Coordinates of C-alpha atoms and ligand atoms in Angstrom, one line a residue:
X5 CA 65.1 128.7 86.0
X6 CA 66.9 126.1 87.9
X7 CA 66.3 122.8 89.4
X8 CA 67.5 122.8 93.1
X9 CA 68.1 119.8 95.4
X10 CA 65.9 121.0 98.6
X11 CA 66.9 117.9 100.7
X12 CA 68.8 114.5 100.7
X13 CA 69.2 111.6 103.3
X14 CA 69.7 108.0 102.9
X15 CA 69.3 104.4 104.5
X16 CA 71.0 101.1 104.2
X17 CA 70.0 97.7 104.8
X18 CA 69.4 96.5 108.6
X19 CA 72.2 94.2 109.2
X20 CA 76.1 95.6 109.2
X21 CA 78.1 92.9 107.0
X22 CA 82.0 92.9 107.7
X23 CA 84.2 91.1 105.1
X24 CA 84.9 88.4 107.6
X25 CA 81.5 86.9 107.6
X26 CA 82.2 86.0 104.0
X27 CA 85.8 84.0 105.0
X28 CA 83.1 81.7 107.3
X29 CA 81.1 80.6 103.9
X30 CA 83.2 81.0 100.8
X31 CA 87.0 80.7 99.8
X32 CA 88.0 84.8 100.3
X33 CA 89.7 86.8 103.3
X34 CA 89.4 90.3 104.4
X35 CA 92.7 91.0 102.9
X36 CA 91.6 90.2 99.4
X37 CA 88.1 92.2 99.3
X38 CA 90.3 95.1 100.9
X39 CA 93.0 95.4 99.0
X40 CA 91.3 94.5 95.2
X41 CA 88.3 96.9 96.5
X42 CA 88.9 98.6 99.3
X43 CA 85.6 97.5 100.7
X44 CA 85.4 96.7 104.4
X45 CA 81.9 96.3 105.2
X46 CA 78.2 96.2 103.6
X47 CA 75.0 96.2 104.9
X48 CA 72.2 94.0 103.9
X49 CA 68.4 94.2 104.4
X50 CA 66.5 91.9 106.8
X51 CA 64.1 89.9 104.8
X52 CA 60.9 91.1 104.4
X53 CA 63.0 94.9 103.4
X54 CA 62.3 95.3 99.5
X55 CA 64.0 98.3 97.5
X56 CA 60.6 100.0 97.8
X57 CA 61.1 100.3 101.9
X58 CA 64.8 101.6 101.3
X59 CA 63.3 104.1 98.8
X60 CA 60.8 105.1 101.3
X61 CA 62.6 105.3 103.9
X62 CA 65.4 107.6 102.8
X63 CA 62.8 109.8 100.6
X64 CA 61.4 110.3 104.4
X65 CA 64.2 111.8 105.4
X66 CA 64.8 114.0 102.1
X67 CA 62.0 115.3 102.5
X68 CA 61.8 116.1 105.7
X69 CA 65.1 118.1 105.0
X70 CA 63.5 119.8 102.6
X71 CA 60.5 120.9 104.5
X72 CA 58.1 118.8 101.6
X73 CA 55.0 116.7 102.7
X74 CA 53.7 114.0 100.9
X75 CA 51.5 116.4 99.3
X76 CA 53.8 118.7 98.1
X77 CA 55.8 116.1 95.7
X78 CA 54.0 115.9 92.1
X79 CA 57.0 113.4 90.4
X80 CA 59.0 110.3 91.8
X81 CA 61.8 109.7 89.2
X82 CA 62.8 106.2 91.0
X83 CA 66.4 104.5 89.3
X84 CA 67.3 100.9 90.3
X85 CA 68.5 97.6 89.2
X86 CA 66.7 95.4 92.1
X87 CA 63.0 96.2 91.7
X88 CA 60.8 94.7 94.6
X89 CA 59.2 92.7 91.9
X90 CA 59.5 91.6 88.0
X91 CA 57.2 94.4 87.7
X92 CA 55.4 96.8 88.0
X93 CA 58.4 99.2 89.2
X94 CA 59.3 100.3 92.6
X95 CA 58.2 103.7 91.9
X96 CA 54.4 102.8 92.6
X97 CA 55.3 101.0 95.2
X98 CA 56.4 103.8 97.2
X99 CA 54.2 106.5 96.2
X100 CA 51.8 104.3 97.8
X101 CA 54.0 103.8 101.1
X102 CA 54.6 107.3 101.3
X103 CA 50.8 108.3 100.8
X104 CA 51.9 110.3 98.1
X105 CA 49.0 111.7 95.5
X106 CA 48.5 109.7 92.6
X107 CA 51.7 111.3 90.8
X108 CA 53.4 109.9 88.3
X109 CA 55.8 107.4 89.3
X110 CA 59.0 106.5 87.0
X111 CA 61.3 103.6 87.4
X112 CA 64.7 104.2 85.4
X113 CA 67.0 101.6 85.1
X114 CA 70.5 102.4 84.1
X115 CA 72.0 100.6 87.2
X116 CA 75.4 102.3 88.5
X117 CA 74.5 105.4 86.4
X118 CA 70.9 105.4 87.3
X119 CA 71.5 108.1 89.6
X120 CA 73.0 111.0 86.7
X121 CA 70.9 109.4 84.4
X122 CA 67.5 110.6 86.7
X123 CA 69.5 113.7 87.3
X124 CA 68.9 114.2 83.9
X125 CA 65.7 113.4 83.3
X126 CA 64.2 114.9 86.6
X127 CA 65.2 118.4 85.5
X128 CA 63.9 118.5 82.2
X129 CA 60.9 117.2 83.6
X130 CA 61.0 120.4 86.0
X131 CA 62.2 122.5 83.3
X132 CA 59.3 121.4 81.1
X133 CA 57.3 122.4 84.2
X134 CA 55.5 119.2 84.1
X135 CA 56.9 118.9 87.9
X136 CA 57.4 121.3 90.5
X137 CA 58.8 119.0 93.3
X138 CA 60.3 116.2 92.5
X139 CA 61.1 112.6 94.5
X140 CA 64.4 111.4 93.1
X141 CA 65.3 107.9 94.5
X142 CA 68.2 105.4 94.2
X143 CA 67.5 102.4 96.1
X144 CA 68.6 98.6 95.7
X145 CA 69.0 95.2 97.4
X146 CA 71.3 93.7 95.9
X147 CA 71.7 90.4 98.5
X148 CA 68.7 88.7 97.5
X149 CA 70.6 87.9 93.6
X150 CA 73.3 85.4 96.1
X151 CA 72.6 81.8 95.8
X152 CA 73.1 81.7 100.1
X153 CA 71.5 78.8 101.8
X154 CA 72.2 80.1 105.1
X155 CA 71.2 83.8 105.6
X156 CA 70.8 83.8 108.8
X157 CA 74.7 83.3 109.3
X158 CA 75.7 86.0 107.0
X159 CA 73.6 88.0 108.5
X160 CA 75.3 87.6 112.1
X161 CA 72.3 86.2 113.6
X162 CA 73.8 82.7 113.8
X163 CA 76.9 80.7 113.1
X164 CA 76.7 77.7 110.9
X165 CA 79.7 76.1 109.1
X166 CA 78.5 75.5 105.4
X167 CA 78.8 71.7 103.7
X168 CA 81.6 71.8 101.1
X169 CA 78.9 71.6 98.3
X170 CA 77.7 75.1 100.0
X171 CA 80.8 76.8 100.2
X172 CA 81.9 75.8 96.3
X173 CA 78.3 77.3 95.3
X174 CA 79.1 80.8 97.2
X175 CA 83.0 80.6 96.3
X176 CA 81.8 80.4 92.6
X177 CA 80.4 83.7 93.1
X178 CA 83.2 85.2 95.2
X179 CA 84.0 88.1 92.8
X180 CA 80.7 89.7 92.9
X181 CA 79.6 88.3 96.4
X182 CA 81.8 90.8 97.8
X183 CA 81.5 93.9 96.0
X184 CA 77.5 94.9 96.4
X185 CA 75.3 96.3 99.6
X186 CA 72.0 97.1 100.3
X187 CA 71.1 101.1 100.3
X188 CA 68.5 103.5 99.4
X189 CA 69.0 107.3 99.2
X190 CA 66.8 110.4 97.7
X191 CA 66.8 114.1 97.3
X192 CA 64.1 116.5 96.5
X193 CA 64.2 118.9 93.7
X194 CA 62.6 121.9 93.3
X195 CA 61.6 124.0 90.5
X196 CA 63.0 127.6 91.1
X197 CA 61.6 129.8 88.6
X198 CA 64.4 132.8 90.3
X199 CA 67.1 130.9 90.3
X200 CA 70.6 131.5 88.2
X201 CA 72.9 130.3 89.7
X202 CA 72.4 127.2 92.0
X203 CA 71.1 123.9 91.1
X204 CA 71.7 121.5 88.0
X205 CA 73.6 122.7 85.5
X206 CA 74.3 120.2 82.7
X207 CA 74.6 116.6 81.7
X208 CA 76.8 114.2 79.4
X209 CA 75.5 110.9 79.3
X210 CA 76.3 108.3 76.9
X211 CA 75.1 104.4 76.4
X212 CA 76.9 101.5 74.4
X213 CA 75.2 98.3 74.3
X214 CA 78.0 96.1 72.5
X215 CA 79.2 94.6 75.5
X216 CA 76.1 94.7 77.7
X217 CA 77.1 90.6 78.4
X218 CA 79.7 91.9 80.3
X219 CA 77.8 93.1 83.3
X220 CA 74.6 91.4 83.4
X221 CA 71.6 89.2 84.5
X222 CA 71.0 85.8 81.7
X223 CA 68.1 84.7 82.8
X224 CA 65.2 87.0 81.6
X225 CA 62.5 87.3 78.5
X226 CA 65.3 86.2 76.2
X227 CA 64.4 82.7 77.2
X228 CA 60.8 81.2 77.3
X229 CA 60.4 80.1 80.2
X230 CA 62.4 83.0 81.6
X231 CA 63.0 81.0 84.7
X232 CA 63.6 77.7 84.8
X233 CA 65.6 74.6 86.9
X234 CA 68.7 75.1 84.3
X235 CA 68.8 78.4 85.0
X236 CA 69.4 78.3 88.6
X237 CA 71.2 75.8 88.2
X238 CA 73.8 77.2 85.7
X239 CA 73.7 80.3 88.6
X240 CA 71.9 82.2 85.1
X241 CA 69.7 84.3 87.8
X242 CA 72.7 85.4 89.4
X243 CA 74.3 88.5 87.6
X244 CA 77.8 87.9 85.3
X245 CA 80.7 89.7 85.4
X246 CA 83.9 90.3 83.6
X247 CA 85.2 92.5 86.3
X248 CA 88.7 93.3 84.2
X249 CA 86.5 94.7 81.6
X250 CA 84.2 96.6 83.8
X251 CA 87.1 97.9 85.2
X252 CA 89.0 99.1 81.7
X253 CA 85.8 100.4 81.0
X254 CA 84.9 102.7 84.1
X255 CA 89.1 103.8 84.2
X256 CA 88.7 105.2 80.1
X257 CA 85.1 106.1 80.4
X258 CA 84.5 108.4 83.3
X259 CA 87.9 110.2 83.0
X260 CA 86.5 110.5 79.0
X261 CA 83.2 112.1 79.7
X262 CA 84.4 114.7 82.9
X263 CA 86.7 116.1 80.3
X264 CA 84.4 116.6 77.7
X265 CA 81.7 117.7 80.1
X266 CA 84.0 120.3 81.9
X267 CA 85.6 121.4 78.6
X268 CA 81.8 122.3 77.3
X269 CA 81.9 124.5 80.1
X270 CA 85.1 126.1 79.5
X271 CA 85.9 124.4 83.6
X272 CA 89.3 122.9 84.7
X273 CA 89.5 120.1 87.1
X274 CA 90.7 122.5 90.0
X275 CA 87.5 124.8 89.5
X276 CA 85.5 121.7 90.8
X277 CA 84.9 121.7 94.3
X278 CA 83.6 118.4 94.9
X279 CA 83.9 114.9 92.8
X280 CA 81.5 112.4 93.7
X281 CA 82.5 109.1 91.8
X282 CA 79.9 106.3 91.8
X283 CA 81.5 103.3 94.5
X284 CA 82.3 100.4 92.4
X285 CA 85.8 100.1 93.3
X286 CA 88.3 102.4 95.4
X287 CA 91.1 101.1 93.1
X288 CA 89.0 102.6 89.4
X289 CA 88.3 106.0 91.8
X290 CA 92.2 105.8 92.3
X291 CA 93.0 105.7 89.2
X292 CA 90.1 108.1 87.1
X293 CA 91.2 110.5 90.1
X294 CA 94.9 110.2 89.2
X295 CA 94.0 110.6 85.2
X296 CA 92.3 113.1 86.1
X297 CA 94.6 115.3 88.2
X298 CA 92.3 115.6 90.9
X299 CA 93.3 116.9 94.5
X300 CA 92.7 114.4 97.2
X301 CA 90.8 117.2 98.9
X302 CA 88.0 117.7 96.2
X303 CA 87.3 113.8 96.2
X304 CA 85.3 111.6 98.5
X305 CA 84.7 107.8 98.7
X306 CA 82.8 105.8 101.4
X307 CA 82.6 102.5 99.4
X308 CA 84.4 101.0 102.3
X309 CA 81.4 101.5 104.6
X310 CA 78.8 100.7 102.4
X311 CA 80.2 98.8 99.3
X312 CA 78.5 98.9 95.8
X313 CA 74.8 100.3 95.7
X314 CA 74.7 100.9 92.2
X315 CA 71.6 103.9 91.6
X316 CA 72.6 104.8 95.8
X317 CA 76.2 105.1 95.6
X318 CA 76.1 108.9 94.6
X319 CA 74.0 110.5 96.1
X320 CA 74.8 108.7 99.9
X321 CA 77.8 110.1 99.1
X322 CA 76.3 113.3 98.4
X323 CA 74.3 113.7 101.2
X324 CA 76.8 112.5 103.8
X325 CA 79.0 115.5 102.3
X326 CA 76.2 117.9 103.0
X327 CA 75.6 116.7 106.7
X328 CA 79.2 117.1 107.3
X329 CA 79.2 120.7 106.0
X330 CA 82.3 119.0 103.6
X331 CA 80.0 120.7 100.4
X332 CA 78.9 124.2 101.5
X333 CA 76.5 126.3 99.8
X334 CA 77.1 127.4 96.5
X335 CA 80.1 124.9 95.7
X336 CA 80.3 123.5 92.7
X337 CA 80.0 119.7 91.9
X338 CA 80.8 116.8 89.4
X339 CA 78.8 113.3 89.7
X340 CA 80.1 110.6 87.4
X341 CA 79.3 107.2 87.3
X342 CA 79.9 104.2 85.1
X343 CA 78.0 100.7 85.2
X344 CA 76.2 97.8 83.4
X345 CA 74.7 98.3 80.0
X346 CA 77.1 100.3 79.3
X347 CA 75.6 103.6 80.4
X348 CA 78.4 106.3 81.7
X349 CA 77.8 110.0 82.4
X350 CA 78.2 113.0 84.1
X351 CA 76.2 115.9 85.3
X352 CA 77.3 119.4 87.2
X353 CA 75.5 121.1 89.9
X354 CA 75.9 124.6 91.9
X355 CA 74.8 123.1 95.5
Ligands
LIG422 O1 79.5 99.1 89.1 C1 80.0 98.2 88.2 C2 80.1 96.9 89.0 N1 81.3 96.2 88.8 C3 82.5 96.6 88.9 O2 82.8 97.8 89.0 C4 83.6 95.6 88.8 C5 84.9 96.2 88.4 N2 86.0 95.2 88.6 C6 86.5 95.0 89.8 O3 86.2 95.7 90.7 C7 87.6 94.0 89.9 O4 87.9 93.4 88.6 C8 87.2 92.8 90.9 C9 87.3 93.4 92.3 C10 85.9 92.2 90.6 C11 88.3 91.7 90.8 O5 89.6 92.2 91.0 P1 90.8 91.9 90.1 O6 92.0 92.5 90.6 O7 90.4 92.3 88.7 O8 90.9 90.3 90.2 P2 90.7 89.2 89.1 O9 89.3 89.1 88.6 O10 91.9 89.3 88.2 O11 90.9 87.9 90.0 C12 92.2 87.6 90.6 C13 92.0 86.3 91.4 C14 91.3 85.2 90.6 O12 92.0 84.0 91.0 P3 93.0 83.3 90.0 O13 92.3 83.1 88.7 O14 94.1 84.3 89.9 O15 93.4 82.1 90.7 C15 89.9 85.2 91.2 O16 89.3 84.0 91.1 O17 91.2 86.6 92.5 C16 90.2 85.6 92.6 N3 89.0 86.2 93.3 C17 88.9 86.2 94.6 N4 89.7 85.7 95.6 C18 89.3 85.9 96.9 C19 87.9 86.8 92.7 N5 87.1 87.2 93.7 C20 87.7 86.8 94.9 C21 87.3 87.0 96.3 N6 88.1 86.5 97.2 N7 86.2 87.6 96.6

């Protein structure tokens, strides 16, 4: 019995968001987001798009590909970091868009490993045959966390200089201001009771919570009120980030848990066919490649189309492999990803 993805496909946000646009409101250049991150261009949503409408829109697409209805999915397993609201989750949300039945409807939120994380838990949920077909999403916006006054000019749809109080606010968020974009993307997965040798295979995940202040959002139900005028003010809505610790961490981690996951397997490097790296940086994929030994060839990154989407970043990836006819049937694959909490992993999967 094996869990089989039937279809992928993925959106991202409406408006196309070049590194220059940021050089018009904040103290950066092209040259700097390029070369620290290798990230060329984003795309956020319009407003009015929530992470639910992403979710939706890709999971239309999947499951088209798959040759699913809305009737024929009986799970949404739905992993983000931006939910449309406080609560309840995004999951509901969309099983409502979609006209889905009245399924149950999981958010998981392990943020830039939210996508190997519901790998996980969507197949022992089919395994356990409490699903059959499955809705697995990773959607965010991520653009709606930036303190921006003037939307409307990073979103190319006009062309304001900002005050100087302005451009100190968004230069004081520079570092993370760059790195994130607005995507959703989904795959179905299918029970197949027949099935031996495609499909998922096997997981390593892992979770260390002693530096979750490294990567995070301040404001939140440790404080009463959880939202309040110092908050905002102190930019305590607005996620933190030691980005030379992220970094150490994601360029030890994910190098860590591939070997240990491979060697359960009795696998070397060169049997993979296919590494899909979450998108957090081009320069930690460099590097956990390099550690790693990994052919050029059996690696692909588009973070410089579509920058950071956290719970997205793997499986666009993914899918834009299998429209390309880059992963062909039966090929073997190795997701990893590494982000905020800490949660790292790694899962296998016979496409
Ligand atoms: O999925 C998990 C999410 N997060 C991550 O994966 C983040 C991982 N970390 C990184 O990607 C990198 O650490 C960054 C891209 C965030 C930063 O690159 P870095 O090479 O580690 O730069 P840095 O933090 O050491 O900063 C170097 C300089 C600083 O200026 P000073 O102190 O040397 O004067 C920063 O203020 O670059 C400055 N800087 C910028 N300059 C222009 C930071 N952000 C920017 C920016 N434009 N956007």
């Amino acid at each position: 019995m094996r869990s089989v993805v039937k279809g992928s496909g993925f959106v991202v946000g409406e408006h196309l968001v070049p590194n220059a646009r940021f050089e018009k409101i904040m103290d950066t250049s092209d040259q700097w987001i390029r070369e620290r991150s290798g990230i060329e261009q984003r795309y956020f949503v319009a407003d009015g798009t929530s992470t639910s409408d992403l979710g939706a829109r890709a999971s239309k697409i999947a499951m088209e590909q798959a040759g699913v209805g809305p009737q024929d999915i009986d799970y949404v397993v739905f992993a983000t970091m931006t939910p449309d609201h406080f609560f309840p989750g995004s999951g509901s949300i969309m099983q409502s868009k979609l006209g889905l039945r009245n399924i149950p409807a999981l958010d998981i939120r392990q943020q830039c490993s939210g996508f190997v994380y519901a790998l996980q838990v969507s197949d022992a949920l089919l395994k356990a045959k409490v699903a059959k077909t499955l809705l697995l999403v990773g959607a965010e916006t991520h653009s709606p966390f930036m303190p921006f006054s003037d939307w409307p000019t990073i979103l190319g749809l006009a062309d304001n200089a900002p005050t100087e109080e302005q451009r100190a606010l968004h230069t004081a968020v520079r570092d993370r201001a760059v790195l994130f974009g607005d995507a959703g993307a989904a795959i179905v997965l299918q029970r197949d009771e027949e099935e031996t040798e495609r499909g998922l295979i096997d997981f390593e995940l892992h979770a260390d919570g002693s530096n979750y202040n490294k990567l995070y959002v301040p404001s939140g139900m440790a404080h009463r009120p959880y939202v309040s005028p110092e908050i905002i003010k102190q930019l305590d809505h607005v996620p933190h980030m030691d980005g030379k610790f992220v970094f150490r961490m994601a360029v030890t981690k994910m190098p860590e848990v591939v070997r240990s996951l491979l060697g359960r397997h009795g696998l070397t490097v060169d049997q993979i066919d296919h590494f899909i790296f979450h998108q957090a940086n081009l320069r930690i994929n460099e590097a956990v490649q390099q550690s790693l030994g990994i052919k050029p060839d059996r690696i692909y990154n588009n973070i410089q189309k579509y920058g950071n989407t956290t719970a997205a970043t793997i499986p666009i990836a993914y899918d834009e492999c299998r429209r390309s006819g880059r992963i062909k049937r039966g090929d073997l694959l190795c997701f990893v990803g590494l982000g905020a909490g800490f949660h790292w992993g790694a899962a296998l999967l016979r496409d």
